[in-house]
Short mmCIF file of C-alpha atoms and ligand atoms in Angstrom, two decimals:
data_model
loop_
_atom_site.label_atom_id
_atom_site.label_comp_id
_atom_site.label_asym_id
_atom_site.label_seq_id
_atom_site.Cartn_x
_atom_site.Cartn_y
_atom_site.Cartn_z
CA UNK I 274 39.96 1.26 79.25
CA UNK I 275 41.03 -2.21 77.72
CA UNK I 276 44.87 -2.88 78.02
CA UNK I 277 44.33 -5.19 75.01
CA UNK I 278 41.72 -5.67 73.13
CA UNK I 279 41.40 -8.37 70.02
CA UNK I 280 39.90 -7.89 66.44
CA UNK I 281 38.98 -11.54 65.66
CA UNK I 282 38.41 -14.96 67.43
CA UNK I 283 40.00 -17.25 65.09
CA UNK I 284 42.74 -20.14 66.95
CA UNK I 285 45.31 -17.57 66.88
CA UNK I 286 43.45 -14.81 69.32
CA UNK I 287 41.63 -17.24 71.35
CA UNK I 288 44.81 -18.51 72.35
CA UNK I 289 45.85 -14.97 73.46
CA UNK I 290 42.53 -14.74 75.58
CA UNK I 291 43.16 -18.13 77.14
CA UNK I 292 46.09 -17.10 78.55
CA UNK I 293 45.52 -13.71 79.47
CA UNK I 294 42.82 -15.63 81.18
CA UNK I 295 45.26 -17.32 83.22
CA UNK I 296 46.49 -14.26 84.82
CA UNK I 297 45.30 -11.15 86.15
CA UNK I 298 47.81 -8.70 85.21
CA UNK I 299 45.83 -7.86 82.01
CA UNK I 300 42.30 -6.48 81.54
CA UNK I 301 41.11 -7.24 77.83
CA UNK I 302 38.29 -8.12 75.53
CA UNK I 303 38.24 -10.02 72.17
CA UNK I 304 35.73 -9.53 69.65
CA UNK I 305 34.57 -11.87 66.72
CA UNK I 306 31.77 -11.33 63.99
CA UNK I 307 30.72 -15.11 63.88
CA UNK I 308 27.84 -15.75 66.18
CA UNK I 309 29.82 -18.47 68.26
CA UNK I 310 33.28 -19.63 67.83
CA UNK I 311 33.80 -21.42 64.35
CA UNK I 312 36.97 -22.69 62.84
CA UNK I 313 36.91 -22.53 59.14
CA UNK I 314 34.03 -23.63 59.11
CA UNK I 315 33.04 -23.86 55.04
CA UNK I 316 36.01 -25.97 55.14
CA UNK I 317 35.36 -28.51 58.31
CA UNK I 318 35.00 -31.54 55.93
CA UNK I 319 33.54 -35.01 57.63
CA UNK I 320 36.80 -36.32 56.54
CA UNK I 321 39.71 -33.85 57.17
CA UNK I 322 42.47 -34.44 59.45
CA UNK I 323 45.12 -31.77 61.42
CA UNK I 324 48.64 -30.98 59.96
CA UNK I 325 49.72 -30.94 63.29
CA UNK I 326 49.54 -32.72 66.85
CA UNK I 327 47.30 -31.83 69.48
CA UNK I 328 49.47 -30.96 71.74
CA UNK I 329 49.72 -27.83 69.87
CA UNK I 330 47.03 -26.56 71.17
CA UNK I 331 46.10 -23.16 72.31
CA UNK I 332 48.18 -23.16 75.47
CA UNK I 333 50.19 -27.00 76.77
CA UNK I 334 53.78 -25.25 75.09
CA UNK I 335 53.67 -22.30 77.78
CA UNK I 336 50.91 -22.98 80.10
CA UNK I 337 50.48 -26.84 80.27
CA UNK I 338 48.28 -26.72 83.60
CA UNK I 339 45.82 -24.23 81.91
CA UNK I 340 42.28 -25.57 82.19
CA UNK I 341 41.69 -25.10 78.50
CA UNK I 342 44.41 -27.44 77.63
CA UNK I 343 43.43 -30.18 75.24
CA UNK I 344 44.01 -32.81 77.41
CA UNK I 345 41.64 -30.80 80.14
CA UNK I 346 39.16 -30.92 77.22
CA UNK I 347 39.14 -34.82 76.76
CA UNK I 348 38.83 -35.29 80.64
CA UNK I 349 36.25 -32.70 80.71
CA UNK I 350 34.81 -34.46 77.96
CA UNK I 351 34.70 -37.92 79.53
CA UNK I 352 36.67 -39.66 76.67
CA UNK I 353 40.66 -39.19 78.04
CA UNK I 354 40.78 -43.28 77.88
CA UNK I 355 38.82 -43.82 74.72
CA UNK I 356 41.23 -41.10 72.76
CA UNK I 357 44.25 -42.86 74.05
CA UNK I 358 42.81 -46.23 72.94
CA UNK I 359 42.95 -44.66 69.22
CA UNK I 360 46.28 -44.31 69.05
CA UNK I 361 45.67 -41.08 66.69
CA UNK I 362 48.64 -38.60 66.09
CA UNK I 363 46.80 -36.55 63.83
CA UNK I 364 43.09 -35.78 65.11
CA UNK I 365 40.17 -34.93 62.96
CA UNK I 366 39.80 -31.40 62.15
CA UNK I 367 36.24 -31.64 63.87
CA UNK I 368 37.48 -32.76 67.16
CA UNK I 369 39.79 -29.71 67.24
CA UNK I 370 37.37 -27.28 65.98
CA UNK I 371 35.01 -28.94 68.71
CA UNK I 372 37.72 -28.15 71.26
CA UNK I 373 38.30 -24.70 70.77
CA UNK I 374 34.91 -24.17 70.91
CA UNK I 375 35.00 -25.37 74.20
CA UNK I 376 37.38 -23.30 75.31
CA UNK I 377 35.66 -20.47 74.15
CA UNK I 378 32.62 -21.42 75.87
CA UNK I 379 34.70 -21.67 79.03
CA UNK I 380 36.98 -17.91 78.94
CA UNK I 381 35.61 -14.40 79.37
CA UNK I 382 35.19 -11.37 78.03
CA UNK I 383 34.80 -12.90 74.27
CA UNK I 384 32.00 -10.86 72.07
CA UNK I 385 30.81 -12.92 70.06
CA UNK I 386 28.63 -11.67 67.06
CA UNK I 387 30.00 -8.73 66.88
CA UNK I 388 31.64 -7.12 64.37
CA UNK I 389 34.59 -4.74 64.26
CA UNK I 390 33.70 -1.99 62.07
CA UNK I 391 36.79 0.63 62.50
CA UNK I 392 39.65 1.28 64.41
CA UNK I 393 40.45 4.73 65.12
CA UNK I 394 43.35 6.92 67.44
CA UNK I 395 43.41 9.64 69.16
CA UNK I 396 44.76 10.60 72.63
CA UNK I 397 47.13 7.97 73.83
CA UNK I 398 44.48 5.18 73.19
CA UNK I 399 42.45 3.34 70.65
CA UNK I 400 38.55 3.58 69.93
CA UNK I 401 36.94 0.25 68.68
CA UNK I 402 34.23 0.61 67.07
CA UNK I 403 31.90 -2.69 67.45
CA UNK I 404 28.38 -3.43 66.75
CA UNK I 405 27.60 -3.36 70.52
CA UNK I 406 29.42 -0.05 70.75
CA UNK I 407 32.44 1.64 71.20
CA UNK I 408 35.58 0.40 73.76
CA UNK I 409 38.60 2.14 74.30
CA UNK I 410 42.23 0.28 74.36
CA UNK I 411 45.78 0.59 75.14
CA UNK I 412 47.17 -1.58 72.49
CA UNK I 413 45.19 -4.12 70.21
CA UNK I 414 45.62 -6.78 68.51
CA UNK I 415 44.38 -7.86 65.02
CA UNK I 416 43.60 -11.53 64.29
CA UNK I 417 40.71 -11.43 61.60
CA UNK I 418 43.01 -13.92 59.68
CA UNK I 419 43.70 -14.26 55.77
CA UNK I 420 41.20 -13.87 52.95
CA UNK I 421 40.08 -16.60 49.82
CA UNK I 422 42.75 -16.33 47.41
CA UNK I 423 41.15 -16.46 43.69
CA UNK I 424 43.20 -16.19 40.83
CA UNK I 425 41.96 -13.05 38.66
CA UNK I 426 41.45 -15.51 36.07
CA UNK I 427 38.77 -16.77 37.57
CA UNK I 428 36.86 -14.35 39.21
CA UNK I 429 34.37 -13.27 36.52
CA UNK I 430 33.30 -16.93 36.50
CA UNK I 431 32.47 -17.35 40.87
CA UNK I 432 28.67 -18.61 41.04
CA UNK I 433 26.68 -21.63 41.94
CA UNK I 434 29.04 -23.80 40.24
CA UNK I 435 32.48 -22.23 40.52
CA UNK I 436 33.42 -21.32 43.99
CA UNK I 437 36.68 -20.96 46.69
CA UNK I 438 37.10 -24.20 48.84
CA UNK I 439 36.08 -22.20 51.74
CA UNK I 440 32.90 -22.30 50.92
CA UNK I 441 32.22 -25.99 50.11
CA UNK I 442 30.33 -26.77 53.22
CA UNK I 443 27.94 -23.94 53.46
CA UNK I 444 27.05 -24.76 50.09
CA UNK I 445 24.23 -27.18 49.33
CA UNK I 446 25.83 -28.51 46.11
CA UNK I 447 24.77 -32.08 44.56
CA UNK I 448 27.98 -33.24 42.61
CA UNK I 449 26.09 -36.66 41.09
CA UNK I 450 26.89 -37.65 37.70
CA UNK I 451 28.83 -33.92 37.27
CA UNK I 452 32.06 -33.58 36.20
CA UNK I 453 34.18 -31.63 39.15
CA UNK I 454 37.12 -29.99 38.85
CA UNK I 455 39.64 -29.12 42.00
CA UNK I 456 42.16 -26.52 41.14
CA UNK I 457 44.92 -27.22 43.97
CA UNK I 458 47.29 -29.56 44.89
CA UNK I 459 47.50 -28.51 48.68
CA UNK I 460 45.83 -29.95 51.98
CA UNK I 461 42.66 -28.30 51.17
CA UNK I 462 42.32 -29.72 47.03
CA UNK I 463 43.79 -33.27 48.81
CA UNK I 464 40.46 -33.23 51.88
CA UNK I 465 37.98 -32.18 49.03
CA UNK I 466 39.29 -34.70 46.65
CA UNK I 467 39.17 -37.69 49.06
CA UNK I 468 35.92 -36.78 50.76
CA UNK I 469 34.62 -36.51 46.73
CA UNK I 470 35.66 -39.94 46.04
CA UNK I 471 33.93 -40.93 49.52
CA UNK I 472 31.40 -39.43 47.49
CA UNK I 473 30.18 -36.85 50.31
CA UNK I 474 28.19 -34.76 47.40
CA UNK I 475 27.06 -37.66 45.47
CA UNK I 476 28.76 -39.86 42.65
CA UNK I 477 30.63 -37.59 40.08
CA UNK I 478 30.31 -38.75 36.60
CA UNK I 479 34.28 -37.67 36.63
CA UNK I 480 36.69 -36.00 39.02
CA UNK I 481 39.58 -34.01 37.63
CA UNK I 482 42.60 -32.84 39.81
CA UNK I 483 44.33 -30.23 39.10
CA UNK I 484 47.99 -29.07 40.25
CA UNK I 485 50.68 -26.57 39.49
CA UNK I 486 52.71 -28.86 41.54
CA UNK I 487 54.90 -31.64 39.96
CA UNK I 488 53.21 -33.84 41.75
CA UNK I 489 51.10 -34.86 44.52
CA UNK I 490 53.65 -33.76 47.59
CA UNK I 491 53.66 -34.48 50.81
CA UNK I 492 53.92 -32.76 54.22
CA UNK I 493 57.79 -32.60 55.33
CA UNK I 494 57.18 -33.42 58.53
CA UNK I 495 60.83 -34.61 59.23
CA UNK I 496 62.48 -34.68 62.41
CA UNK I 497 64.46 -31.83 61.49
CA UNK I 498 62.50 -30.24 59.30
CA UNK I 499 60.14 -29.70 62.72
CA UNK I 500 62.83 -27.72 64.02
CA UNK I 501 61.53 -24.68 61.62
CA UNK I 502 58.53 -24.72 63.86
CA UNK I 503 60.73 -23.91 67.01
CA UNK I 504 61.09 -20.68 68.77
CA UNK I 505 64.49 -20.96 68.25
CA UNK I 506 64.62 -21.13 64.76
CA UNK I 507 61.69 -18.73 64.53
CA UNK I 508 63.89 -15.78 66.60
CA UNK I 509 66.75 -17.21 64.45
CA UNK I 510 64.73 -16.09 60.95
CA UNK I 511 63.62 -12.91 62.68
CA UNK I 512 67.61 -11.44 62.01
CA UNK I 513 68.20 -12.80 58.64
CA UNK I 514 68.75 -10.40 56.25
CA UNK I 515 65.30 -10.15 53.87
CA UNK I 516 67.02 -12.17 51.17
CA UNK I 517 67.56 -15.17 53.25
CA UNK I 518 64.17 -14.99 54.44
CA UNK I 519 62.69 -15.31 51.18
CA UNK I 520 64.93 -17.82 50.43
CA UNK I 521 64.02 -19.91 53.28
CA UNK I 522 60.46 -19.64 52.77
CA UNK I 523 60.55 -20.43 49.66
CA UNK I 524 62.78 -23.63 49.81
CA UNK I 525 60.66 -24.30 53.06
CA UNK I 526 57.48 -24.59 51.43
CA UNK I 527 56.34 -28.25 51.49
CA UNK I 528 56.98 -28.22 55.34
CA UNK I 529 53.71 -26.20 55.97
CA UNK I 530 51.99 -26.51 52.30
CA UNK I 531 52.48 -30.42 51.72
CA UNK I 532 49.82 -32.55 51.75
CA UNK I 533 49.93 -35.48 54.90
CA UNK I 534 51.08 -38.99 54.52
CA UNK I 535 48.28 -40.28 55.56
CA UNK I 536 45.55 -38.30 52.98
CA UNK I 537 47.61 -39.10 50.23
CA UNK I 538 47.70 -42.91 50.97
CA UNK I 539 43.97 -42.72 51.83
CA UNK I 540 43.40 -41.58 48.45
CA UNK I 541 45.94 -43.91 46.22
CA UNK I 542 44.36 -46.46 48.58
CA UNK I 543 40.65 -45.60 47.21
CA UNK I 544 42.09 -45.59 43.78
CA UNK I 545 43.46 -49.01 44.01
CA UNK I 546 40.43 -50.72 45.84
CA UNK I 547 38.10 -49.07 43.75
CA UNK I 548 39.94 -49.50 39.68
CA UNK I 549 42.46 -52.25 40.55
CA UNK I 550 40.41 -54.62 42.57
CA UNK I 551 36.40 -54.17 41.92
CA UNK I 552 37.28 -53.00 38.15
CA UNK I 553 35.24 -50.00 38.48
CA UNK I 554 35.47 -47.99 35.28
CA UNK I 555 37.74 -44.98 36.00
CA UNK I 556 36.43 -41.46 36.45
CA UNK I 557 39.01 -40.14 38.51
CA UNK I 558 42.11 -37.89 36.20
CA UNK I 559 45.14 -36.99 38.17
CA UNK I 560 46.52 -33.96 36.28
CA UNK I 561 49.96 -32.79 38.20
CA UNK I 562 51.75 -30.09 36.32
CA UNK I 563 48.99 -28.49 34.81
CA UNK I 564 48.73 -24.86 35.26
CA UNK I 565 45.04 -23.31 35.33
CA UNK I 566 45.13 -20.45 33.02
CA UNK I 567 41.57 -19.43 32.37
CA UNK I 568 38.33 -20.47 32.95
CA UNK I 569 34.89 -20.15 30.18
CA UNK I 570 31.46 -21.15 30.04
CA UNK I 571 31.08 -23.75 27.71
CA UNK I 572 27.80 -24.66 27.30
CA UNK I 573 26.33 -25.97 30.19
CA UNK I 574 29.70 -26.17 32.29
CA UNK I 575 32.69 -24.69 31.99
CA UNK I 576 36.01 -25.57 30.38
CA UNK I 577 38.73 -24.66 32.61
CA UNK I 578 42.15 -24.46 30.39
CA UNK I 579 45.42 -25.39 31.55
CA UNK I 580 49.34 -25.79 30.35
CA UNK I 581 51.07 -28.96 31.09
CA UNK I 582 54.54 -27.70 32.42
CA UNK I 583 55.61 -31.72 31.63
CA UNK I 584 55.39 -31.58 28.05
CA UNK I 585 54.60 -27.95 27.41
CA UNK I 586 51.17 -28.60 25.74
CA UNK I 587 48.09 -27.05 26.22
CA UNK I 588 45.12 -28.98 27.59
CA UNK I 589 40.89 -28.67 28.11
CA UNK I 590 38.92 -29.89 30.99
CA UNK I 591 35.38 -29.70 30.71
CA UNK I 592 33.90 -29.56 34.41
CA UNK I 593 30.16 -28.65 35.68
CA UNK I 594 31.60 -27.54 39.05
CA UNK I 595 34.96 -26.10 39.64
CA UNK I 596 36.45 -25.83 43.32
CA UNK I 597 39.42 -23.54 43.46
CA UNK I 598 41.68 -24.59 46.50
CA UNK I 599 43.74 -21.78 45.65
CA UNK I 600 44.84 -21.15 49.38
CA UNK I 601 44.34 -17.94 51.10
CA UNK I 602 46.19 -14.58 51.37
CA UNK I 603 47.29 -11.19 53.38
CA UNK I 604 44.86 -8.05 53.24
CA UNK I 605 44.94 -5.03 55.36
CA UNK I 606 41.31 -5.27 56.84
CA UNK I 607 38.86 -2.87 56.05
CA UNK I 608 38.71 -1.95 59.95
CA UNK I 609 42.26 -0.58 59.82
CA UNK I 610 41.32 1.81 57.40
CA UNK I 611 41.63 5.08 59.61
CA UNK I 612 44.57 4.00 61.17
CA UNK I 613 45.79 2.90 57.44
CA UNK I 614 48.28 6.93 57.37
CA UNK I 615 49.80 6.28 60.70
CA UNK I 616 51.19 2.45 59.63
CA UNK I 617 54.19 2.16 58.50
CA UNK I 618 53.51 -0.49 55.97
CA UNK I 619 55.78 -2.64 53.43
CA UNK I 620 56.03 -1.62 49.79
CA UNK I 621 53.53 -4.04 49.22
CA UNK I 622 50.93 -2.70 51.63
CA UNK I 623 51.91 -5.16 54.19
CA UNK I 624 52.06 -4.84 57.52
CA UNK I 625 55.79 -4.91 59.17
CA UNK I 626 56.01 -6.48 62.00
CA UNK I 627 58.79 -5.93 64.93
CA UNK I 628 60.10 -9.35 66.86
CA UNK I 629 57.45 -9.26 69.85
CA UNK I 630 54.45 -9.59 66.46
CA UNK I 631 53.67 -5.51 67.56
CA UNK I 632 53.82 -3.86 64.01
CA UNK I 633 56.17 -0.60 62.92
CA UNK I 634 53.65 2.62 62.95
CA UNK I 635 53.48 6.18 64.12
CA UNK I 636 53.10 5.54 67.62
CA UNK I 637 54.78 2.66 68.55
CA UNK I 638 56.38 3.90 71.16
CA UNK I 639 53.35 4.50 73.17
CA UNK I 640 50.09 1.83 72.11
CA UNK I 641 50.93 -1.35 70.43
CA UNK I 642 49.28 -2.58 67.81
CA UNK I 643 50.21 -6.36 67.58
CA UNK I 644 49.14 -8.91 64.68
CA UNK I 645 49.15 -12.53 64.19
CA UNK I 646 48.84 -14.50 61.41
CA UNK I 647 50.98 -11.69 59.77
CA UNK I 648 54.07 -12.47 59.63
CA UNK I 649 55.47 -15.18 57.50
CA UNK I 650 58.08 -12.79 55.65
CA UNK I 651 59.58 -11.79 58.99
CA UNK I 652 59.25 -14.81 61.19
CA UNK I 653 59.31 -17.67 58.89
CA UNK I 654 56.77 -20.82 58.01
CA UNK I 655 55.52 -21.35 61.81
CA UNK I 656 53.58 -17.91 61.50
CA UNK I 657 50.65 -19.18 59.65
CA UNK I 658 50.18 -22.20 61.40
CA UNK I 659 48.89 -23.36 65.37
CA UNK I 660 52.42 -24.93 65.88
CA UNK I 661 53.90 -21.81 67.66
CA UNK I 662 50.42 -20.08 68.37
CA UNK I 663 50.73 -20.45 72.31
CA UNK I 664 54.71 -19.59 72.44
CA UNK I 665 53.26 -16.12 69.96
CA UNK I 666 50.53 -15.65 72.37
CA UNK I 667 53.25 -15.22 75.45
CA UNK I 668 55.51 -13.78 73.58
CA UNK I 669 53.10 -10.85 72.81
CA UNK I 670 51.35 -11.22 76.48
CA UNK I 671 55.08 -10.89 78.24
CA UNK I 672 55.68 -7.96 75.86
CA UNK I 673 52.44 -6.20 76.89
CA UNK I 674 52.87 -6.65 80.12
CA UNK I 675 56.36 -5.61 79.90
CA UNK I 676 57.43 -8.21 82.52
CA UNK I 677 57.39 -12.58 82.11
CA UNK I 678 54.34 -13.87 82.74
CA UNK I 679 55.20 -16.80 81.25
CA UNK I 680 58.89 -18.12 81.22
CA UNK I 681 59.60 -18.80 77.40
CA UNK I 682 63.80 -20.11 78.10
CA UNK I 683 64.33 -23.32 76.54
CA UNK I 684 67.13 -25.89 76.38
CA UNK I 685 70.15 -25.09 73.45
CA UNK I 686 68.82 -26.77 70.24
CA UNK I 687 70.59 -29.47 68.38
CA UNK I 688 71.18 -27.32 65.24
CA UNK I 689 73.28 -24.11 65.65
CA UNK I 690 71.66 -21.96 63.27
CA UNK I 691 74.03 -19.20 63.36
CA UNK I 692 76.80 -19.35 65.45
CA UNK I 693 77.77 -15.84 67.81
CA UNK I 694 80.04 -12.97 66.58
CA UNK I 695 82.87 -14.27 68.35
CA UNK I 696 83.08 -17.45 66.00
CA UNK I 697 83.22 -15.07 62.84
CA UNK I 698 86.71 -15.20 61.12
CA UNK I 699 87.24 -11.54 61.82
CA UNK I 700 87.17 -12.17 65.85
CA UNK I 701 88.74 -15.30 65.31
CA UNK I 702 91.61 -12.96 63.72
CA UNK I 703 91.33 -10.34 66.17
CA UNK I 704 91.73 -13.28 68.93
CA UNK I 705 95.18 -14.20 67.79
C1 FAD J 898 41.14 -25.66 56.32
C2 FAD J 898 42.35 -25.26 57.09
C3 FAD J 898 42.98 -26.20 57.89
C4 FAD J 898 44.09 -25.85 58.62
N1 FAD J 898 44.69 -26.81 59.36
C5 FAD J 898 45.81 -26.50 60.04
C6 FAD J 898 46.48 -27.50 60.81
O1 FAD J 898 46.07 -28.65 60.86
N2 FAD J 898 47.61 -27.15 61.48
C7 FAD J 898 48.10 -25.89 61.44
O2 FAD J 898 49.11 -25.62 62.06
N3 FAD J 898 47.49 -24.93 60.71
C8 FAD J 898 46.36 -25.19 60.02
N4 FAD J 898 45.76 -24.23 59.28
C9 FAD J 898 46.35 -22.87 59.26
C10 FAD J 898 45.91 -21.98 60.44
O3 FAD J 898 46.06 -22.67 61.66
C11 FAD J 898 44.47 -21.51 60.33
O4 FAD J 898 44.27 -20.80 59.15
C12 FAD J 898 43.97 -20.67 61.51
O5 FAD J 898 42.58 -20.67 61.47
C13 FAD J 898 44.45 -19.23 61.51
O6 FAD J 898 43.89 -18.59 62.63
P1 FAD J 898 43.56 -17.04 62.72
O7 FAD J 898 43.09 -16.83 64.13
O8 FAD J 898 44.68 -16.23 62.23
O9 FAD J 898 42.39 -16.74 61.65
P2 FAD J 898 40.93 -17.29 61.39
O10 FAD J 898 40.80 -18.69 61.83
O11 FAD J 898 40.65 -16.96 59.97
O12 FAD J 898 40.00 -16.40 62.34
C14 FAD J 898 39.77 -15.04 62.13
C15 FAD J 898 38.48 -14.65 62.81
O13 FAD J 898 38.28 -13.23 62.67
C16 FAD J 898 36.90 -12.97 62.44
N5 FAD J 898 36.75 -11.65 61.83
C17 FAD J 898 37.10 -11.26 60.58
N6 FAD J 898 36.82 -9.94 60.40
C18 FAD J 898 36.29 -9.49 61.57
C19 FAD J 898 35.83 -8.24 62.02
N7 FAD J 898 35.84 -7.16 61.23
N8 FAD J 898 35.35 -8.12 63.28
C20 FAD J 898 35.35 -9.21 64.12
N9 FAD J 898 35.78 -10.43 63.73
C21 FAD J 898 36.25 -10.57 62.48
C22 FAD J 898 36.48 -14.14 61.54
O14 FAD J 898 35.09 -14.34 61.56
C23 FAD J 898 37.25 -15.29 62.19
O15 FAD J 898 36.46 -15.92 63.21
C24 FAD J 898 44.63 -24.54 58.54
C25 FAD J 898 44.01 -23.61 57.71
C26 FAD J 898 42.88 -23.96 56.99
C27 FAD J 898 42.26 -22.96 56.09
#
């Protein structure tokens, strides 16, 4: 009998095993359908770089001694001097992919290849139902991670030549002399667009790209803006009432879905060099504030058709290939299906989740079922990304093990979010 065991070996999970790992307390086993440890990998680009800094890595916030630290990586690696010599905040998304696969190699008790068909209750514990067989578990948790997001529009079109992002590097495509369209003016449109004008699938004869957005906007990665990717903050969201929370998230949004500084200079940089100085004849169209609307096959290609929200006209891009970096979104995995009656689930079919990421169903009060990667409505913009993944992973192991096994105080931080009851006018009042 597992005390925990994990659906899914994505960053978020891993970094739950690599710290279970560093104590005994906890007997648990993780299980992932990929044959070996793989980070997105349709989307590992040769040129794509991390939102965030290494540091952030699966454990240094909570266990900084932990031998699958980053920094235990480079030194295990042989290059601690070299990457110090680069002077790189951001690394590639490569190296970091290459690290966690290390660490991966390094923990136990991770199935790899194999696949988590169902979930199902009975008795005080769960039944996991794997391709090697069936375990039994206490509590679980589920980190199998978001789905492609593809507008319905474009659905009846997906083929060879109109695809999600996430699938550009399993793909053997050949984009010389097509015309390409990106749909999406995120991280993921900005790393195909630049590694297209590296001209990693050949020469295009023309590259269109296409955003809802404005324009192309960068990462917040303020000073203070960072302090929405603090616990503090995070525990501070977790008690707004829901209308704040949306209201946050929404005004939050370019602090996780921005694109960096640096991509977007690499690219205006290419532009430059390549149409300003050598005089190349352009074949790269920016098109901000253009609104996909529908997608048809137009002879040999496709003509994808948009609204300018600028002017309020409508507008016709003819493309041969069309890459939707439409982002990803929240499903309730096919796995959960027989435990789908005893969740108690949003009135969107989400999951809702309690403040220690175990979510609200039947019998909470005995087995926890915990999720990351879940919970962006209750716990704010940190959820989805790695910048809080080792603080979640305590967070949930000190929960499960209903004692600290790793000390998560910190020092007072330099915004007061709220302030305590006794501030409010009314106690103020009461006071005199
Ligand atoms: C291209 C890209 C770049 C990103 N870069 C950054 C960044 O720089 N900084 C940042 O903070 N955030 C970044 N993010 C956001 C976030 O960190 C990642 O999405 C992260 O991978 C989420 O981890 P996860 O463990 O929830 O899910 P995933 O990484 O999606 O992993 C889920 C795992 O579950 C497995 N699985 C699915 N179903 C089953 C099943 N039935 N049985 C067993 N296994 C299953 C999958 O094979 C997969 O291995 C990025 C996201 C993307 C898409």
């Amino acid at each position: 009998m597992l005390d925990l065991a994990g659906i899914g070996i994505g960053p978020f999970n891993l970094s739950i095993a690599a710290l279970l790992n560093e104590t005994d307390e906890l007997n648990y086993r993780f299980f992932d359908n990929k044959p070996r440890f793989a980070w997105h990998p349709g989307l590992l680009l040769p040129d794509a770089h991390m939102q965030t800094c290494y540091l952030k890595d699966l454990v240094t916030a909570v266990a900084p001694t932990s031998r699958v630290s980053f920094l235990s990586y480079l030194v295990d690696k042989k290059r601690f001097y070299r990457f110090l010599s680069t002077d790189i905040g951001m690394i590639s998304r490569t190296e970091f992919s290459d690290y966690m696969a290390w660490a991966a190699s390094k923990l136990e008790n991770l199935n790899f290849d194999d696949a988590v068909t169902a979930i199902e209750y009975a008795n005080g514990q769960f039944v996991i139902k794997a391709n090697s067989g069936d375990y039994t578990a206490k509590n679980i948790c589920l980190g199998t991670g978001k789905k492609p997001y593809v507008p319905s529009e474009f659905t009846s079109q997906l083929g060879d030549n109109v695809f999600h992002a996430c699938e550009i590097m399993s793909r053997d495509i050949d984009l010389t002399d097509k015309r390409v369209a990106v749909i999406g003016g995120g991280q993921t449109g900005a790393d195909i667009v630049l590694n297209t004008l590296q001209q990693h699938w050949g020469k295009p004869e023309s590259l269109y790209w296409i955003s809802r957005r404005p324009n192309y906007q960068p990462l917040d990665e303020a000073t203070f803006t960072n302090e929405f990717f603090t616990p503090q903050y995070t525990e501070c969201f977790f008690d707004l009432p829901e209308l704040s929370k949306k209201r946050e998230v929404k005004a939050q949004k370019l602090a996780s879905d921005g694109i960096t500084t640096e991509c977007l200079k690499r690219i205006y940089q290419y532009l430059y060099q390549h149409f300003e100085v050598n005089g190349e004849q352009k074949w790269v169209h920016l098109l901000p504030n253009r609104t996909a609307q529908g997608l048809s096959p137009i002879g040999s290609g496709f003509s994808v058709q948009c609204h300018n929200s600028l002017n309020q006209s409508d507008e016709i891009i003819n493309a041969d290939y069309v890459i939707l970096a439409t982002g990803f979104e929240s499903a309730l995995p096919n796995y959960l299906e027989p435990l789908k009656p005893l969740l108690h689930l949003n009135d969107d079919g989400g999951l809702q989740l309690d403040s220690h990421f175990n979510i609200k169903w039947k019998h909470q009060n005995k087995n926890q079922i915990y999720a990351v990667n879940a919970g962006l409505n209750s716990h704010g913009i940190a959820e989805p990304q790695l910048s809080l993944m080792a603080w979640r992973s305590a967070t949930i192991i000190n929960h499960l093990a209903g004692t600290v096994l790793f000390d998560l105080s910190e020092t007072q931080s330099f915004i007061d979010w709220t302030l305590p009851k006794s501030s409010h006018p009314l106690s103020l009042t009461t006071a005199v």
